[in-house]
PDB file of N, CA and C in Angstrom:
ATOM      1  N   MET Z  81       0.814  -1.194   0.000  1.00  0.00           N
ATOM      2  CA  MET Z  81       0.000   0.000   0.000  1.00  0.00           C
ATOM      3  C   MET Z  81       0.860   1.260   0.000  1.00  0.00           C
ATOM      4  N   THR Z  82       1.946   1.231   0.769  1.00  0.00           N
ATOM      5  CA  THR Z  82       2.807   2.415   0.796  1.00  0.00           C
ATOM      6  C   THR Z  82       3.481   2.636  -0.550  1.00  0.00           C
ATOM      7  N   LEU Z  83       3.743   1.545  -1.273  1.00  0.00           N
ATOM      8  CA  LEU Z  83       4.355   1.687  -2.600  1.00  0.00           C
ATOM      9  C   LEU Z  83       3.454   2.501  -3.513  1.00  0.00           C
ATOM     10  N   ALA Z  84       2.175   2.169  -3.542  1.00  0.00           N
ATOM     11  CA  ALA Z  84       1.239   2.893  -4.403  1.00  0.00           C
ATOM     12  C   ALA Z  84       1.128   4.358  -3.991  1.00  0.00           C
ATOM     13  N   ILE Z  85       1.095   4.611  -2.696  1.00  0.00           N
ATOM     14  CA  ILE Z  85       0.976   5.992  -2.218  1.00  0.00           C
ATOM     15  C   ILE Z  85       2.203   6.810  -2.613  1.00  0.00           C
ATOM     16  N   PHE Z  86       3.393   6.240  -2.423  1.00  0.00           N
ATOM     17  CA  PHE Z  86       4.612   6.972  -2.759  1.00  0.00           C
ATOM     18  C   PHE Z  86       4.746   7.196  -4.263  1.00  0.00           C
ATOM     19  N   ILE Z  87       4.359   6.221  -5.080  1.00  0.00           N
ATOM     20  CA  ILE Z  87       4.443   6.390  -6.533  1.00  0.00           C
ATOM     21  C   ILE Z  87       3.451   7.441  -7.006  1.00  0.00           C
ATOM     22  N   ILE Z  88       2.227   7.405  -6.483  1.00  0.00           N
ATOM     23  CA  ILE Z  88       1.237   8.417  -6.858  1.00  0.00           C
ATOM     24  C   ILE Z  88       1.692   9.802  -6.413  1.00  0.00           C
ATOM     25  N   LEU Z  89       2.287   9.896  -5.234  1.00  0.00           N
ATOM     26  CA  LEU Z  89       2.796  11.173  -4.746  1.00  0.00           C
ATOM     27  C   LEU Z  89       3.928  11.692  -5.636  1.00  0.00           C
ATOM     28  N   ALA Z  90       4.840  10.812  -6.034  1.00  0.00           N
ATOM     29  CA  ALA Z  90       5.949  11.226  -6.900  1.00  0.00           C
ATOM     30  C   ALA Z  90       5.439  11.680  -8.262  1.00  0.00           C
ATOM     31  N   LEU Z  91       4.504  10.938  -8.834  1.00  0.00           N
ATOM     32  CA  LEU Z  91       3.948  11.337 -10.127  1.00  0.00           C
ATOM     33  C   LEU Z  91       3.176  12.645 -10.027  1.00  0.00           C
ATOM     34  N   ALA Z  92       2.482  12.856  -8.916  1.00  0.00           N
ATOM     35  CA  ALA Z  92       1.760  14.117  -8.723  1.00  0.00           C
ATOM     36  C   ALA Z  92       2.733  15.289  -8.627  1.00  0.00           C
ATOM     37  N   ILE Z  93       3.842  15.097  -7.932  1.00  0.00           N
ATOM     38  CA  ILE Z  93       4.848  16.160  -7.815  1.00  0.00           C
ATOM     39  C   ILE Z  93       5.425  16.500  -9.185  1.00  0.00           C
ATOM     40  N   VAL Z  94       5.754  15.493  -9.962  1.00  0.00           N
ATOM     41  CA  VAL Z  94       6.344  15.727 -11.290  1.00  0.00           C
ATOM     42  C   VAL Z  94       5.322  16.380 -12.220  1.00  0.00           C
ATOM     43  N   CYS Z  95       4.089  15.882 -12.212  1.00  0.00           N
ATOM     44  CA  CYS Z  95       3.064  16.462 -13.090  1.00  0.00           C
ATOM     45  C   CYS Z  95       2.764  17.909 -12.722  1.00  0.00           C
ATOM     46  N   LEU Z  96       2.685  18.196 -11.431  1.00  0.00           N
ATOM     47  CA  LEU Z  96       2.447  19.578 -11.009  1.00  0.00           C
ATOM     48  C   LEU Z  96       3.620  20.490 -11.374  1.00  0.00           C
ATOM     49  N   SER Z  97       4.836  19.972 -11.270  1.00  0.00           N
ATOM     50  CA  SER Z  97       5.985  20.806 -11.627  1.00  0.00           C
ATOM     51  C   SER Z  97       5.991  21.124 -13.118  1.00  0.00           C
ATOM     52  N   LEU Z  98       5.520  20.206 -13.931  1.00  0.00           N
ATOM     53  CA  LEU Z  98       5.430  20.486 -15.364  1.00  0.00           C
ATOM     54  C   LEU Z  98       4.246  21.386 -15.689  1.00  0.00           C
ATOM     55  N   TYR Z  99       3.119  21.153 -15.027  1.00  0.00           N
ATOM     56  CA  TYR Z  99       1.913  21.928 -15.317  1.00  0.00           C
ATOM     57  C   TYR Z  99       2.035  23.382 -14.859  1.00  0.00           C
ATOM     58  N   LEU Z 100       2.601  23.600 -13.678  1.00  0.00           N
ATOM     59  CA  LEU Z 100       2.654  24.951 -13.128  1.00  0.00           C
ATOM     60  C   LEU Z 100       3.741  25.823 -13.744  1.00  0.00           C
ATOM     61  N   THR Z 101       4.632  25.221 -14.509  1.00  0.00           N
ATOM     62  CA  THR Z 101       5.695  26.008 -15.138  1.00  0.00           C
ATOM     63  C   THR Z 101       5.525  26.083 -16.654  1.00  0.00           C
ATOM     64  N   THR Z 102       4.300  25.982 -17.116  1.00  0.00           N
ATOM     65  CA  THR Z 102       4.029  26.025 -18.544  1.00  0.00           C
ATOM     66  C   THR Z 102       4.436  27.379 -19.121  1.00  0.00           C
ATOM     67  N   ARG Z 103       5.150  27.337 -20.223  1.00  0.00           N
ATOM     68  CA  ARG Z 103       5.608  28.527 -20.954  1.00  0.00           C
ATOM     69  C   ARG Z 103       6.462  29.473 -20.113  1.00  0.00           C
ATOM     70  N   ASN Z 104       7.210  28.922 -19.182  1.00  0.00           N
ATOM     71  CA  ASN Z 104       8.105  29.749 -18.383  1.00  0.00           C
ATOM     72  C   ASN Z 104       9.446  29.019 -18.263  1.00  0.00           C
ATOM     73  N   LYS Z 105      10.362  29.370 -19.128  1.00  0.00           N
ATOM     74  CA  LYS Z 105      11.624  28.654 -19.263  1.00  0.00           C
ATOM     75  C   LYS Z 105      12.452  28.672 -17.981  1.00  0.00           C
ATOM     76  N   LYS Z 106      12.608  29.829 -17.399  1.00  0.00           N
ATOM     77  CA  LYS Z 106      13.462  29.960 -16.217  1.00  0.00           C
ATOM     78  C   LYS Z 106      12.913  29.167 -15.033  1.00  0.00           C
ATOM     79  N   ASN Z 107      11.614  29.293 -14.780  1.00  0.00           N
ATOM     80  CA  ASN Z 107      11.010  28.564 -13.663  1.00  0.00           C
ATOM     81  C   ASN Z 107      11.058  27.059 -13.876  1.00  0.00           C
ATOM     82  N   ARG Z 108      10.912  26.611 -15.106  1.00  0.00           N
ATOM     83  CA  ARG Z 108      10.934  25.178 -15.390  1.00  0.00           C
ATOM     84  C   ARG Z 108      12.326  24.603 -15.146  1.00  0.00           C
ATOM     85  N   ILE Z 109      13.353  25.314 -15.546  1.00  0.00           N
ATOM     86  CA  ILE Z 109      14.720  24.836 -15.324  1.00  0.00           C
ATOM     87  C   ILE Z 109      15.034  24.820 -13.832  1.00  0.00           C
ATOM     88  N   ILE Z 110      14.647  25.859 -13.108  1.00  0.00           N
ATOM     89  CA  ILE Z 110      14.891  25.911 -11.664  1.00  0.00           C
ATOM     90  C   ILE Z 110      14.135  24.792 -10.945  1.00  0.00           C
ATOM     91  N   THR Z 111      12.889  24.559 -11.329  1.00  0.00           N
ATOM     92  CA  THR Z 111      12.105  23.483 -10.720  1.00  0.00           C
ATOM     93  C   THR Z 111      12.736  22.130 -10.990  1.00  0.00           C
ATOM     94  N   GLY Z 112      13.231  21.919 -12.201  1.00  0.00           N
ATOM     95  CA  GLY Z 112      13.903  20.665 -12.537  1.00  0.00           C
ATOM     96  C   GLY Z 112      15.150  20.441 -11.702  1.00  0.00           C
ATOM     97  N   ILE Z 113      15.919  21.494 -11.501  1.00  0.00           N
ATOM     98  CA  ILE Z 113      17.133  21.377 -10.692  1.00  0.00           C
ATOM     99  C   ILE Z 113      16.781  21.083  -9.233  1.00  0.00           C
ATOM    100  N   ILE Z 114      15.733  21.712  -8.725  1.00  0.00           N
ATOM    101  CA  ILE Z 114      15.303  21.439  -7.350  1.00  0.00           C
ATOM    102  C   ILE Z 114      14.842  19.994  -7.202  1.00  0.00           C
ATOM    103  N   LEU Z 115      14.117  19.481  -8.193  1.00  0.00           N
ATOM    104  CA  LEU Z 115      13.696  18.079  -8.136  1.00  0.00           C
ATOM    105  C   LEU Z 115      14.899  17.136  -8.166  1.00  0.00           C
ATOM    106  N   ILE Z 116      15.891  17.468  -8.966  1.00  0.00           N
ATOM    107  CA  ILE Z 116      17.098  16.630  -9.025  1.00  0.00           C
ATOM    108  C   ILE Z 116      17.833  16.672  -7.686  1.00  0.00           C
ATOM    109  N   LEU Z 117      17.954  17.853  -7.097  1.00  0.00           N
ATOM    110  CA  LEU Z 117      18.671  17.986  -5.830  1.00  0.00           C
ATOM    111  C   LEU Z 117      17.899  17.418  -4.647  1.00  0.00           C
ATOM    112  N   SER Z 118      16.586  17.245  -4.798  1.00  0.00           N
ATOM    113  CA  SER Z 118      15.804  16.691  -3.692  1.00  0.00           C
ATOM    114  C   SER Z 118      16.178  15.238  -3.403  1.00  0.00           C
ATOM    115  N   VAL Z 119      16.816  14.578  -4.346  1.00  0.00           N
ATOM    116  CA  VAL Z 119      17.270  13.199  -4.140  1.00  0.00           C
ATOM    117  C   VAL Z 119      18.308  13.150  -3.020  1.00  0.00           C
ATOM    118  N   LEU Z 120      18.984  14.247  -2.762  1.00  0.00           N
ATOM    119  CA  LEU Z 120      19.992  14.283  -1.703  1.00  0.00           C
ATOM    120  C   LEU Z 120      19.381  14.170  -0.306  1.00  0.00           C
ATOM    121  N   SER Z 121      18.080  14.345  -0.184  1.00  0.00           N
ATOM    122  CA  SER Z 121      17.440  14.219   1.129  1.00  0.00           C
ATOM    123  C   SER Z 121      17.137  12.770   1.490  1.00  0.00           C
ATOM    124  N   TYR Z 122      17.431  11.839   0.603  1.00  0.00           N
ATOM    125  CA  TYR Z 122      17.162  10.415   0.863  1.00  0.00           C
ATOM    126  C   TYR Z 122      17.829   9.897   2.136  1.00  0.00           C
ATOM    127  N   PRO Z 123      19.127  10.170   2.375  1.00  0.00           N
ATOM    128  CA  PRO Z 123      19.749   9.647   3.600  1.00  0.00           C
ATOM    129  C   PRO Z 123      19.149  10.215   4.888  1.00  0.00           C
ATOM    130  N   LEU Z 124      18.555  11.391   4.823  1.00  0.00           N
ATOM    131  CA  LEU Z 124      17.935  11.983   6.002  1.00  0.00           C
ATOM    132  C   LEU Z 124      16.525  11.440   6.239  1.00  0.00           C
ATOM    133  N   LEU Z 125      15.811  11.182   5.152  1.00  0.00           N
ATOM    134  CA  LEU Z 125      14.419  10.788   5.269  1.00  0.00           C
ATOM    135  C   LEU Z 125      14.243   9.303   5.575  1.00  0.00           C
ATOM    136  N   LEU Z 126      15.158   8.468   5.136  1.00  0.00           N
ATOM    137  CA  LEU Z 126      15.019   7.020   5.337  1.00  0.00           C
ATOM    138  C   LEU Z 126      14.972   6.624   6.804  1.00  0.00           C
ATOM    139  N   PRO Z 127      15.925   7.033   7.663  1.00  0.00           N
ATOM    140  CA  PRO Z 127      15.829   6.648   9.076  1.00  0.00           C
ATOM    141  C   PRO Z 127      14.607   7.239   9.773  1.00  0.00           C
ATOM    142  N   PHE Z 128      14.227   8.443   9.367  1.00  0.00           N
ATOM    143  CA  PHE Z 128      13.055   9.084   9.977  1.00  0.00           C
ATOM    144  C   PHE Z 128      11.789   8.284   9.683  1.00  0.00           C
ATOM    145  N   LEU Z 129      11.605   7.864   8.442  1.00  0.00           N
ATOM    146  CA  LEU Z 129      10.402   7.110   8.084  1.00  0.00           C
ATOM    147  C   LEU Z 129      10.409   5.709   8.672  1.00  0.00           C
ATOM    148  N   HIS Z 130      11.598   5.132   8.862  1.00  0.00           N
ATOM    149  CA  HIS Z 130      11.671   3.840   9.534  1.00  0.00           C
ATOM    150  C   HIS Z 130      11.358   3.991  11.027  1.00  0.00           C
ATOM    151  N   GLU Z 131      11.759   5.093  11.606  1.00  0.00           N
ATOM    152  CA  GLU Z 131      11.542   5.321  13.035  1.00  0.00           C
ATOM    153  C   GLU Z 131      10.061   5.495  13.366  1.00  0.00           C
ATOM    154  N   ILE Z 132       9.329   6.199  12.514  1.00  0.00           N
ATOM    155  CA  ILE Z 132       7.906   6.415  12.789  1.00  0.00           C
ATOM    156  C   ILE Z 132       7.035   5.312  12.183  1.00  0.00           C
ATOM    157  N   LYS Z 133       7.660   4.242  11.728  1.00  0.00           N
ATOM    158  CA  LYS Z 133       6.985   3.026  11.254  1.00  0.00           C
ATOM    159  C   LYS Z 133       6.140   3.233   9.994  1.00  0.00           C
ATOM    160  N   VAL Z 134       6.509   4.199   9.172  1.00  0.00           N
ATOM    161  CA  VAL Z 134       5.841   4.346   7.882  1.00  0.00           C
ATOM    162  C   VAL Z 134       6.392   3.305   6.920  1.00  0.00           C
ATOM    163  N   LEU Z 135       7.699   3.144   6.940  1.00  0.00           N
ATOM    164  CA  LEU Z 135       8.367   2.149   6.104  1.00  0.00           C
ATOM    165  C   LEU Z 135       8.960   1.082   7.006  1.00  0.00           C
ATOM    166  N   GLN Z 136       8.894  -0.164   6.551  1.00  0.00           N
ATOM    167  CA  GLN Z 136       9.425  -1.242   7.368  1.00  0.00           C
ATOM    168  C   GLN Z 136      10.237  -2.192   6.501  1.00  0.00           C
ATOM    169  N   GLY Z 137      11.438  -2.476   6.931  1.00  0.00           N
ATOM    170  CA  GLY Z 137      12.275  -3.458   6.266  1.00  0.00           C
ATOM    171  C   GLY Z 137      12.781  -3.016   4.907  1.00  0.00           C
ATOM    172  N   LEU Z 138      13.199  -4.021   4.131  1.00  0.00           N
ATOM    173  CA  LEU Z 138      13.739  -3.749   2.804  1.00  0.00           C
ATOM    174  C   LEU Z 138      12.675  -3.270   1.829  1.00  0.00           C
ATOM    175  N   ASP Z 139      11.437  -3.703   2.004  1.00  0.00           N
ATOM    176  CA  ASP Z 139      10.375  -3.234   1.120  1.00  0.00           C
ATOM    177  C   ASP Z 139      10.183  -1.729   1.233  1.00  0.00           C
ATOM    178  N   GLY Z 140      10.250  -1.212   2.435  1.00  0.00           N
ATOM    179  CA  GLY Z 140      10.119   0.224   2.638  1.00  0.00           C
ATOM    180  C   GLY Z 140      11.282   1.001   2.050  1.00  0.00           C
ATOM    181  N   THR Z 141      12.484   0.431   2.191  1.00  0.00           N
ATOM    182  CA  THR Z 141      13.663   1.080   1.611  1.00  0.00           C
ATOM    183  C   THR Z 141      13.568   1.107   0.095  1.00  0.00           C
ATOM    184  N   ALA Z 142      13.143  -0.008  -0.489  1.00  0.00           N
ATOM    185  CA  ALA Z 142      12.991  -0.066  -1.947  1.00  0.00           C
ATOM    186  C   ALA Z 142      11.895   0.877  -2.424  1.00  0.00           C
ATOM    187  N   THR Z 143      10.842   1.011  -1.646  1.00  0.00           N
ATOM    188  CA  THR Z 143       9.769   1.943  -1.993  1.00  0.00           C
ATOM    189  C   THR Z 143      10.286   3.371  -2.037  1.00  0.00           C
ATOM    190  N   LEU Z 144      11.052   3.747  -1.025  1.00  0.00           N
ATOM    191  CA  LEU Z 144      11.591   5.104  -0.983  1.00  0.00           C
ATOM    192  C   LEU Z 144      12.603   5.333  -2.106  1.00  0.00           C
ATOM    193  N   MET Z 145      13.390   4.311  -2.427  1.00  0.00           N
ATOM    194  CA  MET Z 145      14.335   4.434  -3.540  1.00  0.00           C
ATOM    195  C   MET Z 145      13.597   4.634  -4.860  1.00  0.00           C
ATOM    196  N   LEU Z 146      12.500   3.902  -5.055  1.00  0.00           N
ATOM    197  CA  LEU Z 146      11.706   4.061  -6.273  1.00  0.00           C
ATOM    198  C   LEU Z 146      11.056   5.438  -6.331  1.00  0.00           C
ATOM    199  N   PHE Z 147      10.596   5.935  -5.186  1.00  0.00           N
ATOM    200  CA  PHE Z 147      10.022   7.279  -5.107  1.00  0.00           C
ATOM    201  C   PHE Z 147      11.034   8.317  -5.572  1.00  0.00           C
ATOM    202  N   TYR Z 148      12.249   8.234  -5.036  1.00  0.00           N
ATOM    203  CA  TYR Z 148      13.272   9.210  -5.412  1.00  0.00           C
ATOM    204  C   TYR Z 148      13.754   9.010  -6.840  1.00  0.00           C
ATOM    205  N   PHE Z 149      13.706   7.792  -7.344  1.00  0.00           N
ATOM    206  CA  PHE Z 149      14.069   7.553  -8.739  1.00  0.00           C
ATOM    207  C   PHE Z 149      13.066   8.231  -9.672  1.00  0.00           C
ATOM    208  N   VAL Z 150      11.777   8.124  -9.356  1.00  0.00           N
ATOM    209  CA  VAL Z 150      10.756   8.790 -10.168  1.00  0.00           C
ATOM    210  C   VAL Z 150      10.926  10.304 -10.087  1.00  0.00           C
ATOM    211  N   ILE Z 151      11.232  10.821  -8.892  1.00  0.00           N
ATOM    212  CA  ILE Z 151      11.475  12.266  -8.736  1.00  0.00           C
ATOM    213  C   ILE Z 151      12.700  12.690  -9.549  1.00  0.00           C
ATOM    214  N   LEU Z 152      13.758  11.886  -9.524  1.00  0.00           N
ATOM    215  CA  LEU Z 152      14.976  12.198 -10.276  1.00  0.00           C
ATOM    216  C   LEU Z 152      14.708  12.232 -11.775  1.00  0.00           C
ATOM    217  N   ILE Z 153      14.022  11.214 -12.280  1.00  0.00           N
ATOM    218  CA  ILE Z 153      13.690  11.179 -13.711  1.00  0.00           C
ATOM    219  C   ILE Z 153      12.784  12.360 -14.069  1.00  0.00           C
ATOM    220  N   GLY Z 154      11.833  12.678 -13.211  1.00  0.00           N
ATOM    221  CA  GLY Z 154      10.972  13.832 -13.446  1.00  0.00           C
ATOM    222  C   GLY Z 154      11.742  15.141 -13.455  1.00  0.00           C
ATOM    223  N   GLY Z 155      12.734  15.273 -12.577  1.00  0.00           N
ATOM    224  CA  GLY Z 155      13.570  16.468 -12.566  1.00  0.00           C
ATOM    225  C   GLY Z 155      14.404  16.602 -13.824  1.00  0.00           C
ATOM    226  N   ILE Z 156      14.922  15.479 -14.302  1.00  0.00           N
ATOM    227  CA  ILE Z 156      15.703  15.507 -15.544  1.00  0.00           C
ATOM    228  C   ILE Z 156      14.813  15.879 -16.722  1.00  0.00           C
ATOM    229  N   VAL Z 157      13.622  15.299 -16.781  1.00  0.00           N
ATOM    230  CA  VAL Z 157      12.687  15.611 -17.870  1.00  0.00           C
ATOM    231  C   VAL Z 157      12.247  17.073 -17.798  1.00  0.00           C
ATOM    232  N   THR Z 158      11.973  17.567 -16.599  1.00  0.00           N
ATOM    233  CA  THR Z 158      11.557  18.959 -16.440  1.00  0.00           C
ATOM    234  C   THR Z 158      12.666  19.920 -16.853  1.00  0.00           C
ATOM    235  N   SER Z 159      13.897  19.635 -16.463  1.00  0.00           N
ATOM    236  CA  SER Z 159      15.023  20.490 -16.863  1.00  0.00           C
ATOM    237  C   SER Z 159      15.243  20.437 -18.365  1.00  0.00           C
ATOM    238  N   PHE Z 160      15.160  19.253 -18.923  1.00  0.00           N
ATOM    239  CA  PHE Z 160      15.349  19.092 -20.363  1.00  0.00           C
ATOM    240  C   PHE Z 160      14.237  19.799 -21.130  1.00  0.00           C
ATOM    241  N   ALA Z 161      13.002  19.700 -20.637  1.00  0.00           N
ATOM    242  CA  ALA Z 161      11.891  20.398 -21.283  1.00  0.00           C
ATOM    243  C   ALA Z 161      12.053  21.910 -21.139  1.00  0.00           C
ATOM    244  N   GLY Z 162      12.644  22.339 -20.028  1.00  0.00           N
ATOM    245  CA  GLY Z 162      12.866  23.767 -19.831  1.00  0.00           C
ATOM    246  C   GLY Z 162      13.842  24.357 -20.824  1.00  0.00           C
ATOM    247  N   LEU Z 163      14.780  23.544 -21.274  1.00  0.00           N
ATOM    248  CA  LEU Z 163      15.731  24.038 -22.262  1.00  0.00           C
ATOM    249  C   LEU Z 163      15.065  24.321 -23.601  1.00  0.00           C
ATOM    250  N   PHE Z 164      13.987  23.613 -23.901  1.00  0.00           N
ATOM    251  CA  PHE Z 164      13.307  23.779 -25.183  1.00  0.00           C
ATOM    252  C   PHE Z 164      11.983  24.517 -25.066  1.00  0.00           C
ATOM    253  N   THR Z 165      11.694  25.059 -23.888  1.00  0.00           N
ATOM    254  CA  THR Z 165      10.457  25.812 -23.686  1.00  0.00           C
ATOM    255  C   THR Z 165      10.662  27.233 -24.175  1.00  0.00           C
ATOM    256  N   LYS Z 166       9.690  27.700 -24.904  1.00  0.00           N
ATOM    257  CA  LYS Z 166       9.740  29.094 -25.337  1.00  0.00           C
ATOM    258  C   LYS Z 166       9.291  29.969 -24.182  1.00  0.00           C
ATOM    259  N   THR Z 167       9.809  31.189 -24.152  1.00  0.00           N
ATOM    260  CA  THR Z 167       9.398  32.118 -23.110  1.00  0.00           C
ATOM    261  C   THR Z 167       7.982  32.590 -23.395  1.00  0.00           C
ATOM    262  N   LYS Z 168       7.415  33.303 -22.451  1.00  0.00           N
ATOM    263  CA  LYS Z 168       6.043  33.773 -22.623  1.00  0.00           C
ATOM    264  C   LYS Z 168       5.940  34.605 -23.890  1.00  0.00           C
ATOM    265  N   SER Z 169       4.939  34.298 -24.680  1.00  0.00           N
ATOM    266  CA  SER Z 169       4.767  35.024 -25.948  1.00  0.00           C
ATOM    267  C   SER Z 169       4.160  36.385 -25.676  1.00  0.00           C
ATOM    268  N   SER Z 170       4.675  37.371 -26.369  1.00  0.00           N
ATOM    269  CA  SER Z 170       4.131  38.720 -26.228  1.00  0.00           C
ATOM    270  C   SER Z 170       2.930  38.859 -27.152  1.00  0.00           C
ATOM    271  N   GLU Z 171       1.942  39.598 -26.680  1.00  0.00           N
ATOM    272  CA  GLU Z 171       0.733  39.784 -27.479  1.00  0.00           C
ATOM    273  C   GLU Z 171       1.041  40.725 -28.635  1.00  0.00           C
ATOM    274  N   SER Z 172       0.543  40.390 -29.790  1.00  0.00           N
ATOM    275  CA  SER Z 172       0.764  41.233 -30.961  1.00  0.00           C
ATOM    276  C   SER Z 172      -0.230  42.400 -30.972  1.00  0.00           C
ATOM    277  N   ASN Z 173       0.172  43.487 -31.564  1.00  0.00           N
ATOM    278  CA  ASN Z 173      -0.705  44.661 -31.644  1.00  0.00           C
ATOM    279  C   ASN Z 173      -1.770  44.423 -32.689  1.00  0.00           C
ATOM    280  N   ARG Z 174      -2.996  44.743 -32.355  1.00  0.00           N
ATOM    281  CA  ARG Z 174      -4.080  44.523 -33.291  1.00  0.00           C
ATOM    282  C   ARG Z 174      -4.537  45.795 -33.915  1.00  0.00           C
TER     283      ARG Z 174
END
C-alpha cells in the first residue's frame, strides 16, 4: 500500500511541476534542478520514516528508492523540457 501511495505522490509532484511552469523557461529549469537535488534528502528521510513506522524493512527502503528515482527522472525531464520551452509570448498589436 505504501508503494502505491509513494508512486502516486511522486507522479503528482512531477506532473504539477510540469503543469505549473508552462511557458516559463526559467522557472521550469529551476524546478527541474530542485527536483534533481531533492534526491539528496534520501539519507535523512530514510531513518526518519523507519523510526515512525511508515516504512518497514527492505520493502520500505525499496519503496523510498523508487520514489526518489521517479522524482529524479521527473527532474531531468523537467530540466530538459525547460531548455526547449519558449518564453512567454508577447501579445501582438491589433
